[in-house]
Coordinates of C-alpha atoms in Angstrom, one line a residue:
M256 CA 0.0 0.0 0.0
V257 CA 1.3 3.5 -0.9
E258 CA 1.3 6.2 1.8
L259 CA -0.2 9.6 0.9
K260 CA 3.1 11.4 1.4
E261 CA 4.7 9.0 -1.2
I262 CA 2.1 10.1 -3.8
L263 CA 3.2 13.7 -3.6
K264 CA 5.5 14.6 -6.6
M265 CA 4.8 11.2 -8.2
E266 CA 4.8 11.3 -12.0
V267 CA 1.3 11.2 -13.5
I268 CA 0.6 9.3 -16.8
D269 CA -2.6 9.6 -18.7
K270 CA -4.6 6.8 -20.5
A271 CA -2.6 7.5 -23.7
G272 CA 0.7 6.8 -21.9
Q273 CA 1.7 10.4 -21.9
E274 CA 3.6 11.8 -18.9
V275 CA 1.4 14.9 -18.0
G276 CA 3.0 16.2 -14.8
K277 CA 3.5 15.5 -11.1
V278 CA 1.2 15.3 -8.2
K279 CA 1.0 18.7 -6.4
E280 CA -1.8 18.2 -3.9
I281 CA -4.0 15.4 -2.6
E282 CA -7.5 15.9 -1.1
F283 CA -8.3 13.1 1.2
D284 CA -11.8 12.1 2.4
E285 CA -11.2 11.0 6.0
T286 CA -14.8 9.7 6.4
R287 CA -14.4 7.2 3.5
G288 CA -10.7 6.7 4.0
Q289 CA -9.9 7.4 0.3
I290 CA -8.5 10.0 -2.0
K291 CA -11.1 12.5 -3.3
N292 CA -9.0 14.5 -5.8
V293 CA -5.5 14.9 -7.0
T294 CA -4.1 18.2 -8.3
I295 CA -1.4 17.8 -11.0
D296 CA 1.2 20.3 -11.9
L297 CA 1.1 20.0 -15.7
D298 CA 4.3 19.6 -17.8
E299 CA 3.2 22.0 -20.5
C300 CA 6.3 24.1 -20.6
L301 CA 9.2 25.1 -18.3
F302 CA 7.6 28.3 -16.9
S303 CA 4.0 27.1 -16.8
N304 CA 2.2 26.8 -13.5
E305 CA -1.0 25.3 -14.8
K306 CA -2.7 22.7 -12.7
R307 CA -5.4 20.2 -13.3
T308 CA -7.5 18.5 -10.6
V309 CA -8.8 15.0 -11.3
G310 CA -11.2 13.0 -9.2
Y311 CA -10.6 9.6 -7.6
D312 CA -12.8 8.0 -10.3
Q313 CA -10.3 9.2 -13.0
I314 CA -7.4 7.4 -11.4
R315 CA -6.8 3.9 -12.6
N316 CA -3.9 2.8 -10.4
I317 CA -1.3 4.2 -8.0
T318 CA 2.0 2.3 -7.8
D319 CA 5.4 3.8 -8.8
N320 CA 3.4 6.5 -10.5
V321 CA -0.2 7.7 -10.9
L322 CA -2.0 6.2 -13.9
L323 CA -5.1 7.9 -15.1
N324 CA -8.0 6.4 -17.0
I325 CA -8.5 9.7 -19.0
V326 CA -6.4 11.6 -21.6
I327 CA -5.1 15.0 -20.6
D328 CA -4.7 17.4 -23.6
L329 CA -1.5 19.4 -23.0
D330 CA -1.9 21.2 -26.4
H331 CA -4.8 23.5 -25.6

């Protein structure tokens, strides 16, 4: 089992296999004992500070990285 502090700064990979950024913040639902949302610092460009928040239902798996079950478009 992965601890919450280990998830911070993990690489995030979308459904297309694209590395989209790193975990910036985690919102945890203490009542349910599960992650509610994860905020990602997107890898759009060096000086970008754009973030994207994804819900727990959009996360496929968390192991050595966070795998999403959605595609994140970095070209918008």
